[in-house]
CSV table of C-alpha atoms in Angstrom, one decimal:
chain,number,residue,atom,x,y,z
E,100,UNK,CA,18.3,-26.0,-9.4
E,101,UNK,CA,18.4,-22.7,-10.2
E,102,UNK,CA,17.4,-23.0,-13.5
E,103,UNK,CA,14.4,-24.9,-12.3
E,104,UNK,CA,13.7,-21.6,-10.0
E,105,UNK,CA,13.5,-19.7,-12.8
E,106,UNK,CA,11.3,-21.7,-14.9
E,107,UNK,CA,8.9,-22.1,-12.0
E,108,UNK,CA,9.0,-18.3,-10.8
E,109,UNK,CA,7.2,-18.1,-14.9
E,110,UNK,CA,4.9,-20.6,-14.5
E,111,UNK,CA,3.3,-18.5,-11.4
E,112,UNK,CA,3.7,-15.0,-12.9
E,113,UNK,CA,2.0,-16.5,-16.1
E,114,UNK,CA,-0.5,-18.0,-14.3
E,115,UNK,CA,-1.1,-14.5,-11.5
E,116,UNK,CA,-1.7,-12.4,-14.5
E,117,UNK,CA,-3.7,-14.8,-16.7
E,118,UNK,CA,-5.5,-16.3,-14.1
E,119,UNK,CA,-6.6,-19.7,-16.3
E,120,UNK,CA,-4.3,-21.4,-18.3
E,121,UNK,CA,-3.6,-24.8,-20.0
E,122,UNK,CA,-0.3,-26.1,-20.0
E,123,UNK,CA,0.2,-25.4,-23.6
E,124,UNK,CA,-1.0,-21.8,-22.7
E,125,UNK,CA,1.5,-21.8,-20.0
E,126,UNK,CA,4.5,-23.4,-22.1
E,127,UNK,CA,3.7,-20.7,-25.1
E,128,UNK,CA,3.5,-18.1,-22.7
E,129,UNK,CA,6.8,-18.8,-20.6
E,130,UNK,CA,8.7,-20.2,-23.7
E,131,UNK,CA,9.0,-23.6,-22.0
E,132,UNK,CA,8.8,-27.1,-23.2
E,133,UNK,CA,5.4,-29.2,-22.2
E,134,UNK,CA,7.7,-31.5,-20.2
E,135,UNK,CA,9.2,-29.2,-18.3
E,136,UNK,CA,5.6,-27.3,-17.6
E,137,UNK,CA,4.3,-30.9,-17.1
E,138,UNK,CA,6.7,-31.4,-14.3
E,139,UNK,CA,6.5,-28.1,-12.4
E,140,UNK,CA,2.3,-28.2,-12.5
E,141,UNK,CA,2.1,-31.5,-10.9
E,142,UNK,CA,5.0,-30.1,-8.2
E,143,UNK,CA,2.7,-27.1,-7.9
E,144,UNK,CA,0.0,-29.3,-7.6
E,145,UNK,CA,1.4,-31.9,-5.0
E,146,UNK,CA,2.3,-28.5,-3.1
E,147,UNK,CA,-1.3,-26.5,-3.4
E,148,UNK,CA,0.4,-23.7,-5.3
E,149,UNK,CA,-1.9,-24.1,-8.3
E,150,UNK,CA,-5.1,-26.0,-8.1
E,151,UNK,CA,-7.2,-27.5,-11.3
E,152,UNK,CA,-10.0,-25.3,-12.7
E,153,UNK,CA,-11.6,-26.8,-15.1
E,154,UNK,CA,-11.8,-28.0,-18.7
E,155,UNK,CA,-11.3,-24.9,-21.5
E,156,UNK,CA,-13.9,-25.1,-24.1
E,157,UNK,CA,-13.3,-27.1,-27.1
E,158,UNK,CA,-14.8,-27.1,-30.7
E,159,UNK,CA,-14.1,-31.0,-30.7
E,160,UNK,CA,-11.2,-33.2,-29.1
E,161,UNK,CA,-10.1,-33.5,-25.5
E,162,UNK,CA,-10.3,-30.3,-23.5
E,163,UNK,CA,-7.2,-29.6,-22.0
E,164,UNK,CA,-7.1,-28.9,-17.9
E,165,UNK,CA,-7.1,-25.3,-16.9
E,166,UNK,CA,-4.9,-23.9,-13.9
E,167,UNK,CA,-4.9,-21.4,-11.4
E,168,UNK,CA,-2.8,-20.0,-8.7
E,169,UNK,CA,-3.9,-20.6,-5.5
E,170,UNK,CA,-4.1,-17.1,-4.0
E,171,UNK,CA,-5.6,-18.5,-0.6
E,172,UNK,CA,-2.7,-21.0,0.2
E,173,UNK,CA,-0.6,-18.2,2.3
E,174,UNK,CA,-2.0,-14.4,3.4
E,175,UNK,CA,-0.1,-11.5,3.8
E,176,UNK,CA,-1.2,-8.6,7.0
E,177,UNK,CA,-1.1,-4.9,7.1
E,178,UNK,CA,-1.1,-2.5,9.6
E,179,UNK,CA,-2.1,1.2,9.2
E,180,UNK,CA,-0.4,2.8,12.5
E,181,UNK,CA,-2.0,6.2,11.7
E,182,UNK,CA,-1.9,7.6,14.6
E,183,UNK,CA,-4.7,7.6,17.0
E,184,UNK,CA,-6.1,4.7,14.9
E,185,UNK,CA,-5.3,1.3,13.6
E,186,UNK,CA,-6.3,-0.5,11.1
E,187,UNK,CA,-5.4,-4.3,10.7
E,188,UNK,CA,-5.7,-6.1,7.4
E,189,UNK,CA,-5.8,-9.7,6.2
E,190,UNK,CA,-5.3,-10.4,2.0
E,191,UNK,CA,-4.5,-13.6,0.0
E,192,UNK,CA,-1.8,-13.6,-2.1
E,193,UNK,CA,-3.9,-11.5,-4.9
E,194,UNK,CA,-4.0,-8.4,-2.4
E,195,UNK,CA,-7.8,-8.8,-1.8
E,196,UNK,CA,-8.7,-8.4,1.8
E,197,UNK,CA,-10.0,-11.1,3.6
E,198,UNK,CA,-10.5,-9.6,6.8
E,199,UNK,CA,-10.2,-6.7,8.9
E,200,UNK,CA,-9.9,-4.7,12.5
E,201,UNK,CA,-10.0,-1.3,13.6
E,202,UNK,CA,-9.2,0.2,17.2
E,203,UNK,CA,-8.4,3.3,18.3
E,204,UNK,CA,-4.4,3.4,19.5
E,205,UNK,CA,-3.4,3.9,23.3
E,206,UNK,CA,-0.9,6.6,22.6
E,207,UNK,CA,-1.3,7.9,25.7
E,208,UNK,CA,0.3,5.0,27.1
E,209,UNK,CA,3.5,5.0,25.5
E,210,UNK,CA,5.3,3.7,22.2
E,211,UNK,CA,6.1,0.1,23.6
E,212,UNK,CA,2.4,-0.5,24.9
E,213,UNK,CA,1.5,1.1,21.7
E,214,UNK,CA,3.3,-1.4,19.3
E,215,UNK,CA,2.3,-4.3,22.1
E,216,UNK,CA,-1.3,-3.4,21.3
E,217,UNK,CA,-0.6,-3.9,17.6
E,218,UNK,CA,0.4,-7.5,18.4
E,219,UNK,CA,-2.5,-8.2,20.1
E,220,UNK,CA,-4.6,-6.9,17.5
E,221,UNK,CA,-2.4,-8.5,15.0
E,222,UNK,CA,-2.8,-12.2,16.6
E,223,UNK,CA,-7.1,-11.4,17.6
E,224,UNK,CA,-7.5,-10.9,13.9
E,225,UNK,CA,-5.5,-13.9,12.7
E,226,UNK,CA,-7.1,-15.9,15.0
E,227,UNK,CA,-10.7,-14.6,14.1
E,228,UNK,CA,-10.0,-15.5,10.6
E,229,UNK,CA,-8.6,-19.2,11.7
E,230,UNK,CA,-6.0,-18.9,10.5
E,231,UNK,CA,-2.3,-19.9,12.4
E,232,UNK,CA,0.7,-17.4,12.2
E,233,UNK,CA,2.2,-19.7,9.9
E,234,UNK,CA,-0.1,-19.3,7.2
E,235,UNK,CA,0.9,-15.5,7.5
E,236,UNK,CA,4.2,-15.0,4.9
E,237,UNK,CA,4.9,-11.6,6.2
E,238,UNK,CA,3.4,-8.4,7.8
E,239,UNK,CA,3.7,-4.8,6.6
E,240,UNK,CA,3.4,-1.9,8.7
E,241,UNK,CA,3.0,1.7,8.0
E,242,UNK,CA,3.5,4.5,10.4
E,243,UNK,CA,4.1,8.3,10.0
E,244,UNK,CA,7.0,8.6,10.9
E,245,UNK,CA,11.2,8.2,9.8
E,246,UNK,CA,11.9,5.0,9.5
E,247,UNK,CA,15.5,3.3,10.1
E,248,UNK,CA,16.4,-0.3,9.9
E,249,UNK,CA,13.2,-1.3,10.9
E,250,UNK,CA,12.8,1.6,13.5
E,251,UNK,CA,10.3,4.6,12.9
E,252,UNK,CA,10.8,8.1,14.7
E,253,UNK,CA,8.0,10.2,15.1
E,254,UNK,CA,8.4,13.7,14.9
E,255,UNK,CA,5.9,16.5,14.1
E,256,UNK,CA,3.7,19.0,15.3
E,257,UNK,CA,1.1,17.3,17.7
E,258,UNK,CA,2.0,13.5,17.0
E,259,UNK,CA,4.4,11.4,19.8
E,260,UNK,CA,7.5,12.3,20.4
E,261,UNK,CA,9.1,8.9,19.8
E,262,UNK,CA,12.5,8.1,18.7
E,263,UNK,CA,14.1,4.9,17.6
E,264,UNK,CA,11.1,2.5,18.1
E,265,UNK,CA,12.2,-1.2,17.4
E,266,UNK,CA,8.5,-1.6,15.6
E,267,UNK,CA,10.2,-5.0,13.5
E,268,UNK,CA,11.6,-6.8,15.9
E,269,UNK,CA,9.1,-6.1,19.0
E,270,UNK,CA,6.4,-7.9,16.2
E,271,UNK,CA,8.5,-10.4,14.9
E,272,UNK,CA,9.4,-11.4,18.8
E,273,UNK,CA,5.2,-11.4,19.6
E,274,UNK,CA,4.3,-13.3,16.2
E,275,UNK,CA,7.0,-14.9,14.8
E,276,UNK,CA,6.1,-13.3,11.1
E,277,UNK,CA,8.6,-11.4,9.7
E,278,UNK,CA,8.0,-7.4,9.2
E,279,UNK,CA,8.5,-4.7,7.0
E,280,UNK,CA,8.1,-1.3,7.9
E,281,UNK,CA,7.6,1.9,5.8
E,282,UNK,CA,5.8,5.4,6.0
E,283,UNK,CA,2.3,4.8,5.6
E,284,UNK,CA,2.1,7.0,2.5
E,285,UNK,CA,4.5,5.0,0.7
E,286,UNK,CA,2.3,2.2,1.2
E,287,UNK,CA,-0.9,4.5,0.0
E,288,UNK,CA,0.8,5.1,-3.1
E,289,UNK,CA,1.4,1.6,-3.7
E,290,UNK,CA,-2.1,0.7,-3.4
E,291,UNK,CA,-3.8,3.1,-5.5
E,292,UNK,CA,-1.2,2.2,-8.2
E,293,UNK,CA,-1.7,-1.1,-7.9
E,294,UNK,CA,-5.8,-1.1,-7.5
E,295,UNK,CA,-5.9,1.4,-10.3
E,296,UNK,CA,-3.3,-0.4,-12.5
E,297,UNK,CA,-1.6,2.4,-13.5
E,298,UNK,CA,1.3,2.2,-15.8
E,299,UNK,CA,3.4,5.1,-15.1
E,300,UNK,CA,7.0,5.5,-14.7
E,301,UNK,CA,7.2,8.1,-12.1
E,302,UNK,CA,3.7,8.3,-9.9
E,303,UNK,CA,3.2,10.8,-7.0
E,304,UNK,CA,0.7,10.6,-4.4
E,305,UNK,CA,0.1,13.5,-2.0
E,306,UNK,CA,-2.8,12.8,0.7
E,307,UNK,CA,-4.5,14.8,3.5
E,308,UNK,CA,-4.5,12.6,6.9
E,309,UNK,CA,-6.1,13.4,10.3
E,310,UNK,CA,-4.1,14.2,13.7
E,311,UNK,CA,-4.1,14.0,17.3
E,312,UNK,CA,-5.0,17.4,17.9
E,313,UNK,CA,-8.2,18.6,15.5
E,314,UNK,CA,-5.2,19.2,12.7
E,315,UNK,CA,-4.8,18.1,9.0
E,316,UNK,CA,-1.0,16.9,7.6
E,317,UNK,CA,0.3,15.8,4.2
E,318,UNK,CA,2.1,13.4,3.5
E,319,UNK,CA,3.9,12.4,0.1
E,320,UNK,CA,5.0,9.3,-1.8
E,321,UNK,CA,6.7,8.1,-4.9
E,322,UNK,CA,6.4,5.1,-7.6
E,323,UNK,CA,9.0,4.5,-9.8
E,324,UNK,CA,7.6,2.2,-12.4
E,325,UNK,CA,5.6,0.8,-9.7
E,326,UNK,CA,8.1,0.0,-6.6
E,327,UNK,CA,8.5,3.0,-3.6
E,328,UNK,CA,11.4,5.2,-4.2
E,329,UNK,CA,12.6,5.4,-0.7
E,330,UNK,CA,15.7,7.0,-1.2
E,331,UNK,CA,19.1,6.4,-0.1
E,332,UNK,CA,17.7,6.2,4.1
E,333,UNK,CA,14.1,5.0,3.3
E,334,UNK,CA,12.4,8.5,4.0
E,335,UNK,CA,12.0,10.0,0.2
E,336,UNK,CA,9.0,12.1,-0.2
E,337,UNK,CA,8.7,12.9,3.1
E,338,UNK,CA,7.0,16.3,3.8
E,339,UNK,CA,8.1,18.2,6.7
E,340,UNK,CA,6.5,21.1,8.2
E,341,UNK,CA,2.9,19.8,6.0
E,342,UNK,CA,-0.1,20.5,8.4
E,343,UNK,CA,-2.7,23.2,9.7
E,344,UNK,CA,-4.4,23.7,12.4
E,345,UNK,CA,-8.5,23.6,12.2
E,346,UNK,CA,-9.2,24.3,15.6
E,347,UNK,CA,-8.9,23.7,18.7
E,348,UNK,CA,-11.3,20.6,18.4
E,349,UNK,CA,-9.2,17.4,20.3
E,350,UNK,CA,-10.7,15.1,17.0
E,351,UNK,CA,-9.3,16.0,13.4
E,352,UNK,CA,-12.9,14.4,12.2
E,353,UNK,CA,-15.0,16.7,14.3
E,354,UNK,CA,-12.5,19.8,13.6
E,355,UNK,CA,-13.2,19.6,9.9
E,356,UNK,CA,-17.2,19.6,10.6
E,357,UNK,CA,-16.4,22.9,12.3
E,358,UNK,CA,-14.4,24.7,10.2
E,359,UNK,CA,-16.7,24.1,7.4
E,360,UNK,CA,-19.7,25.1,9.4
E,361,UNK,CA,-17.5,28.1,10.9
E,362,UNK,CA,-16.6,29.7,7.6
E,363,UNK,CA,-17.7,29.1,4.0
E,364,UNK,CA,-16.3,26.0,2.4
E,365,UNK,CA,-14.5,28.0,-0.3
E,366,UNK,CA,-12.7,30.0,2.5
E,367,UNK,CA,-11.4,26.6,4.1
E,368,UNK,CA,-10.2,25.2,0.9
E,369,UNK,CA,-8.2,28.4,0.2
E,370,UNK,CA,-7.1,28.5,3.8
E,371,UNK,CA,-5.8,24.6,3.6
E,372,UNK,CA,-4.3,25.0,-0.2
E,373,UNK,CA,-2.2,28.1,1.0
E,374,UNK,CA,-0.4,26.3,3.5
E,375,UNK,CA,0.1,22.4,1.8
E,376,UNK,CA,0.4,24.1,-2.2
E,377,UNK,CA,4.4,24.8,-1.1
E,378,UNK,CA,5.1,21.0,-0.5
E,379,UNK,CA,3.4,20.2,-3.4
E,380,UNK,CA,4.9,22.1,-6.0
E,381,UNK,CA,8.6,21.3,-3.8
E,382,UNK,CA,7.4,17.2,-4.7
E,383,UNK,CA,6.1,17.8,-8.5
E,384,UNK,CA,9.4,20.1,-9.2
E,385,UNK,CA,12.2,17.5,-7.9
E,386,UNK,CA,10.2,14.3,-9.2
E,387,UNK,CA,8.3,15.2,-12.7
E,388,UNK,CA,5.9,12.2,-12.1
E,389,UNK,CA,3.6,11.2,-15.5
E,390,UNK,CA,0.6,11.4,-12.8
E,391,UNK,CA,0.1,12.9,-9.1
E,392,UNK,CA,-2.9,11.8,-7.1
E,393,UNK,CA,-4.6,13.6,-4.1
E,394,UNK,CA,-6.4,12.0,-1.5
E,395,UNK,CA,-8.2,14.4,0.7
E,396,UNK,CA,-11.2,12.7,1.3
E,397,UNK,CA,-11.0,13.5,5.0
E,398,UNK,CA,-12.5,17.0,3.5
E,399,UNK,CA,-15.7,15.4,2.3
E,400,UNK,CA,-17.6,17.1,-0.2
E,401,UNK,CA,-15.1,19.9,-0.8
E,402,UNK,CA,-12.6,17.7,-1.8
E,403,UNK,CA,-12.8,18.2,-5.3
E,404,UNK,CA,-12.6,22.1,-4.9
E,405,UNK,CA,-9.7,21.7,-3.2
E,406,UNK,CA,-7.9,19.3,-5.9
E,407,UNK,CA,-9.1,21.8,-8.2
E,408,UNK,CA,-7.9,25.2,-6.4
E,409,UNK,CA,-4.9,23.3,-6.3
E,410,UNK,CA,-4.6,22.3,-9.7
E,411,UNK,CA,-5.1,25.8,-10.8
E,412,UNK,CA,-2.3,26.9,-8.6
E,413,UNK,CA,0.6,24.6,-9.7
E,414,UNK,CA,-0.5,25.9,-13.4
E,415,UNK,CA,0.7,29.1,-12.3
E,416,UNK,CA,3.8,27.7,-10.9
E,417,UNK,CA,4.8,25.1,-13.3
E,418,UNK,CA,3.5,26.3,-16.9
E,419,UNK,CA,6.9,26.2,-18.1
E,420,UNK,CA,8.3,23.3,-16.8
E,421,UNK,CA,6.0,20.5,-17.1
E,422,UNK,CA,3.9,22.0,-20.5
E,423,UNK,CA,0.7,20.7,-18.3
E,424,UNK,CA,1.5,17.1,-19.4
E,425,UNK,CA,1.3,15.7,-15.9
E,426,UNK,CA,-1.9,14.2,-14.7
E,427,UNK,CA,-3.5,15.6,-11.3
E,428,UNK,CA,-6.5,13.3,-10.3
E,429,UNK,CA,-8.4,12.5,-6.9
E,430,UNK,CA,-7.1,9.1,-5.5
E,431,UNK,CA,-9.7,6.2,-5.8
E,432,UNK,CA,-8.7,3.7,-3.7
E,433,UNK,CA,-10.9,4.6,-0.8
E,434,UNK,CA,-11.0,1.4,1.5
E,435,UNK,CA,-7.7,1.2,3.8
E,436,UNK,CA,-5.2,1.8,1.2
E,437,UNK,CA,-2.5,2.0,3.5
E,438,UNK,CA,-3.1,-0.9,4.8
E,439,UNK,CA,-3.7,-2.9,1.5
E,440,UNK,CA,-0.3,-1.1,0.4
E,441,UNK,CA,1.4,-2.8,3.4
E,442,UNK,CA,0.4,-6.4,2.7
E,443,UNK,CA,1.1,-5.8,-0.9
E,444,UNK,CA,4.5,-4.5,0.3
E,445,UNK,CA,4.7,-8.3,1.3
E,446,UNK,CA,3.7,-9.5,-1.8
E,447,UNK,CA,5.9,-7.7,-4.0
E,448,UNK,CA,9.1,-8.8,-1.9
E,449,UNK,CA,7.2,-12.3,-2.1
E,450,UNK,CA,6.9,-12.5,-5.8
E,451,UNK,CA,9.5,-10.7,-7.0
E,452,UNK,CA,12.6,-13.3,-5.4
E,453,UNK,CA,12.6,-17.0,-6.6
E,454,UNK,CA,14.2,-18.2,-3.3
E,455,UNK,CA,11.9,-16.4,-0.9
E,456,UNK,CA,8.9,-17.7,-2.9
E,457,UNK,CA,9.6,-20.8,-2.6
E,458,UNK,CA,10.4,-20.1,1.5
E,459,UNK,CA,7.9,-19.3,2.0
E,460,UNK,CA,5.6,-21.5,-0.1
């Protein structure tokens, strides 16, 4: 039985990364015998795991049947909890999105009304899409904040006080989907590695995010050879202390407008790189990534002066240590990437265990 787990957990990951394949394909590939392959396609088949795809071109003979995984036969949901907004995602199992909701939080009102609110938006989006909660294998969330056991506290300069919020088992009561929380940079990180295929064994991501109160904070996350380091209590990379003021603008969005209208873009940038350049060297320094990526597209069109002012000031801090080997690049997943890193969060988990694939399958 196990043994049979095995051989079929090959057959999919053959088939995910190759998209189209014969069975001989599949049997060279996995190192399996055509029997056994034989026997685990038409299980696949019979269970709508894998779905026929057509005949592969042939000089002369029979053309062999082509496969494919059936990315559509389960989805995975993230939820971007950024804090005053939400974002809601559907994917297949191939991470594309599907479908897709954004609100605006009622913070105001309180963390349980808050996470009650993500249910609701959870369940309007999953019915919009016709889909049942059973089709759902799993739902990640991402939040700025600590996170314990499935808990997230919120501490910070002009975010929620909230402490010890039961986010996993307040959504797995309302949807009956089970839940994976994280900080929502991990789950950024995740996605631009994954979207941008990247190879690397150590990966750091560093991104500017709006708050409550017309201010700009930083948060930071880690890949090691492509899976979140979280640490020994789940909060690794973590940046404390990482935010600035703009003004005294209620809307981050609108408080950026104004500071660049305000004051010369170049005096922004230098203003912004003085006070987030500490945390970044403090990341670079403990985690010697092959490649860290900013994302501060919040800033617009001075974005890339300030990747580059701060490029040019961890030269002068890090000459000697690093040789200026390490890769400092502008993010490029654009679209919701912390909530495409949440359902690929899912995925990962899905994949990457034989006996919760086929749980859930």
């Amino acid at each position: 039985m196990i043994r049979r787990k095995l051989n079929s957990t090959r057959v999919i990951s053959a088939l995910r990364k190759k998209r189209c394949l014969s069975k001989k394909e599949i049997a060279y590939i996995c190192r399996l015998s055509l029997p056994t392959v034989d026997s685990i396609i038409r299980l696949f088949l019979n269970k709508g795991i894998v779905k026929e795809a057509g005949y592969e071109t042939s000089s002369g003979g029979r053309r062999p049947m082509l496969y494919q995984f059936n990315d559509k036969i389960k989805y995975a949901i993230g939820v971007d909890f950024e804090i005053p907004e939400l974002t809601v995602l559907i994917t297949d199992l191939s991470g594309s999105p599907v479908n897709k909701s954004a609100s605006h939080l009622p913070v105001e009102a309180g963390a349980d009304r808050a996470i009650q609110f993500v249910g609701e938006q959870i369940g309007n989006l999953v019915k919009n899409t016709q889909l049942r909660n059973e089709d759902v294998v799993g739902i990640g969330f991402g939040a700025p904040a600590f996170i314990r056991n499935g808990e997230i506290t919120i501490s910070g300069k002009n975010l929620p006080p909230w402490r010890n919020v039961p986010v996993k088992r307040m959504l797995e009561e309302m949807t009956g989907v089970p839940v994976s929380v994280d900080n929502d940079v991990n789950l950024m990180t995740l996605s631009e590695s994954h979207h941008m295929k990247y190879q690397d064994e150590v990966l750091v991501y560093l991104t500017l995010r709006r708050g409550t109160r017309g201010d700009i904070r930083m948060g930071g996350g880690v890949l090691l050879k492509g899976e979140v380091f979280h640490g020994a209590h789940g909060n690794a990379g973590t940046l404390r202390h990482a935010y600035m003021n703009l003004s005294k603008k209620v809307n981050a969005e609108e408080a950026i407008e104004e500071a660049i209208a305000d004051r010369d873009p170049q005096e922004m940038v230098e203003k912004l790189k003085n006070h987030l350049v500490i945390p970044m060297i403090n990341m670079i320094s403990l985690f010697d990534p092959d490649r860290a990526v900013i994302n501060a597209g919040i800033l617009g069109e001075s974005e890339p002066l300030f990747i580059q002012e701060c490029e040019e000031e961890l030269k002068r801090h890090l000459p000697g240590v690093f040789n200026w080997d390490l890769r400092l690049e502008p993010a490029r997943d654009r679209e919701f990437p912390c909530a495409k890193g949440a359902a690929l969060s899912i995925l990962q988990a899905l994949f990457k265990n034989p006996d919760v694939f086929f749980e859930k399958l």
